[in-house]
mmCIF file of C-alpha atoms in Angstrom:
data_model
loop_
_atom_site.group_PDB
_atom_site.id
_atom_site.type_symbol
_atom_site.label_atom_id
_atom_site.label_comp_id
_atom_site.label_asym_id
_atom_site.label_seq_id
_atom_site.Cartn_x
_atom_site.Cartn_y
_atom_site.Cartn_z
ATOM 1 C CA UNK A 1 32.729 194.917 -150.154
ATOM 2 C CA UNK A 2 30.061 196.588 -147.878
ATOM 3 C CA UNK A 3 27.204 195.471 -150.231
ATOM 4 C CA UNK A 4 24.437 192.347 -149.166
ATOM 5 C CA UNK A 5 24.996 190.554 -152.664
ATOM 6 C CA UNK A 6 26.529 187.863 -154.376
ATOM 7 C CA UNK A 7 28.297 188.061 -157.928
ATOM 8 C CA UNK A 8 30.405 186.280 -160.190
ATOM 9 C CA UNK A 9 34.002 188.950 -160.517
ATOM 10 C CA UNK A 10 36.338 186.291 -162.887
ATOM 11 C CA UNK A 11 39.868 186.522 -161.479
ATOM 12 C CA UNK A 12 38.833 187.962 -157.949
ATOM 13 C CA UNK A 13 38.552 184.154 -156.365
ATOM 14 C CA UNK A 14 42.559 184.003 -157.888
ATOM 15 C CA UNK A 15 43.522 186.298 -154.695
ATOM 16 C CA UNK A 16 44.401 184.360 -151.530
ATOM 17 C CA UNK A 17 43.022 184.881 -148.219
ATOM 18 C CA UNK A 18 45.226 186.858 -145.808
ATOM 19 C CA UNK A 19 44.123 188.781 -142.897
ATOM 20 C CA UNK A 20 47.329 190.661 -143.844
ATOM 21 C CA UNK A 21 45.689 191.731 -147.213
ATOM 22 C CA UNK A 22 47.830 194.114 -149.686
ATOM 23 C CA UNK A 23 44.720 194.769 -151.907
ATOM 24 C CA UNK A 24 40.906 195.032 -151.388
ATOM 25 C CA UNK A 25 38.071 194.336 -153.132
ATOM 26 C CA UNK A 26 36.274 197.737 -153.784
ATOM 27 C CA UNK A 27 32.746 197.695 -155.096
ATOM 28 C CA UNK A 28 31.597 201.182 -156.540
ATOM 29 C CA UNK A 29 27.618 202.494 -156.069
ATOM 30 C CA UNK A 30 24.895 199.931 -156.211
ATOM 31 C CA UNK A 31 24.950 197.116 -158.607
ATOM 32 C CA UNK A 32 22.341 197.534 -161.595
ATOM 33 C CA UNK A 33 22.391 201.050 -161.417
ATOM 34 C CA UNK A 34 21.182 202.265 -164.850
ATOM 35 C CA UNK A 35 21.655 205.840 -164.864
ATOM 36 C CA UNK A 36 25.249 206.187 -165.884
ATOM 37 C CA UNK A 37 25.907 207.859 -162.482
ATOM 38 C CA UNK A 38 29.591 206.869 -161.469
ATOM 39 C CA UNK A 39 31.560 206.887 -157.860
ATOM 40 C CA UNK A 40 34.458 208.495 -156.562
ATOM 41 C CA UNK A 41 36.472 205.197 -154.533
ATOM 42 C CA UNK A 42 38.131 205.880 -151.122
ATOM 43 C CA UNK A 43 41.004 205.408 -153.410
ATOM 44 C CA UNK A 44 40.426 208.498 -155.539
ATOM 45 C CA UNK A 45 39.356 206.254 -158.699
ATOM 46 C CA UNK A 46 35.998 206.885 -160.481
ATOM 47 C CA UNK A 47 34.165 203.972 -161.261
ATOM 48 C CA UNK A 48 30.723 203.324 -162.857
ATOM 49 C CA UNK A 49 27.913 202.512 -160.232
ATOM 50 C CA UNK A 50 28.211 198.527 -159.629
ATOM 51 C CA UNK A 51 31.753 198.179 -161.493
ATOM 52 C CA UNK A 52 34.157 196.187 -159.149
ATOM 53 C CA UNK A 53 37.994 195.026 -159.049
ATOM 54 C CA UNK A 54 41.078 194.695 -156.620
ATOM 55 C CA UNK A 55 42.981 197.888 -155.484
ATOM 56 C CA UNK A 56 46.423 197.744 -153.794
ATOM 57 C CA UNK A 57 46.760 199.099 -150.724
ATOM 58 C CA UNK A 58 50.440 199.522 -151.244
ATOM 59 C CA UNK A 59 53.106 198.654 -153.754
ATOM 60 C CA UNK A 60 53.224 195.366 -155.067
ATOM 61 C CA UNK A 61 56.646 193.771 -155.908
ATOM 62 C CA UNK A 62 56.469 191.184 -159.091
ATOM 63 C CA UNK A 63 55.729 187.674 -158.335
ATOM 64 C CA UNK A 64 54.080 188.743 -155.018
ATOM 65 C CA UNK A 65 50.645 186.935 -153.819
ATOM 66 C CA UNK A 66 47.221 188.984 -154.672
ATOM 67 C CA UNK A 67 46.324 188.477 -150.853
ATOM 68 C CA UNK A 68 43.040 189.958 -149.585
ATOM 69 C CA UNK A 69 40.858 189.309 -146.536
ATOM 70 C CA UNK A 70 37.794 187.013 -147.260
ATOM 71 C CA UNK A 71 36.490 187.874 -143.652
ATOM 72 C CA UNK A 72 36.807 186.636 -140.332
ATOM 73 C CA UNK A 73 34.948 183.652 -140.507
ATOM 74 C CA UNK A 74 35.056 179.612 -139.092
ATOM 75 C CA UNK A 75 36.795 176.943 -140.795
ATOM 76 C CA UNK A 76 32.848 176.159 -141.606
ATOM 77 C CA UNK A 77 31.991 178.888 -143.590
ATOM 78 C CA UNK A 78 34.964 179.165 -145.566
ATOM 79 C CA UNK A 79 34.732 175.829 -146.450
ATOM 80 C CA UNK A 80 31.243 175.766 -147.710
ATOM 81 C CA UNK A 81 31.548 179.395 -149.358
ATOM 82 C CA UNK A 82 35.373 179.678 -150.823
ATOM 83 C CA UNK A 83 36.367 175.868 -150.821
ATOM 84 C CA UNK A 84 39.688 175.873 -148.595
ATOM 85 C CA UNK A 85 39.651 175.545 -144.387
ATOM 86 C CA UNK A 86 42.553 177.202 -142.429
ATOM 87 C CA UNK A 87 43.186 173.778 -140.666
ATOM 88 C CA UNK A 88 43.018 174.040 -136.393
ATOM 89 C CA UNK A 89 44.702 177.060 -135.935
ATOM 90 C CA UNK A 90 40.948 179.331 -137.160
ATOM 91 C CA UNK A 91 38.593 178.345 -134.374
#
């Protein structure tokens, strides 16, 4: 999301992994913000500073995976940080 911080975002985590990702997690301004200042997304959405959420990134047929891209990481760290391992194909 381009911002150093951790959060809890209930139903975000219900996404899967894909590095073929047809949404994206899209955090707007700077969490804690209290000046009722808002962003503009990439997306042409405003959102209050520090709201998040998914936005497609193209149509999405019904009964089609939430996929987005947790990162390029090792089996090791997204183990430890998301609970699931690609298995020996992510070295």
């Amino acid at each position: 999301a381009g911002i150093d911080a951790c959060a809890m975002l209930p139903g975000v985590d219900l996404a899967n992994h894909s590095p073929e990702a047809n949404a994206q997690l899209v955090v707007a301004g700077s969490p804690g913000l209290r000046e009722g200042r808002a962003t503009v997304t990439e997306h042409g959405v405003l959102w209050e500073h520090g709201t998040a959420g998914l936005v497609a990134l193209r149509d999405i047929a019904s009964g089609e995976p939430i996929r987005i891209s947790y990162g390029g990481y090792p089996n090791q760290r997204f183990l430890l940080d998301y609970g699931f391992s690609l298995g020996a194909s992510n070295k």
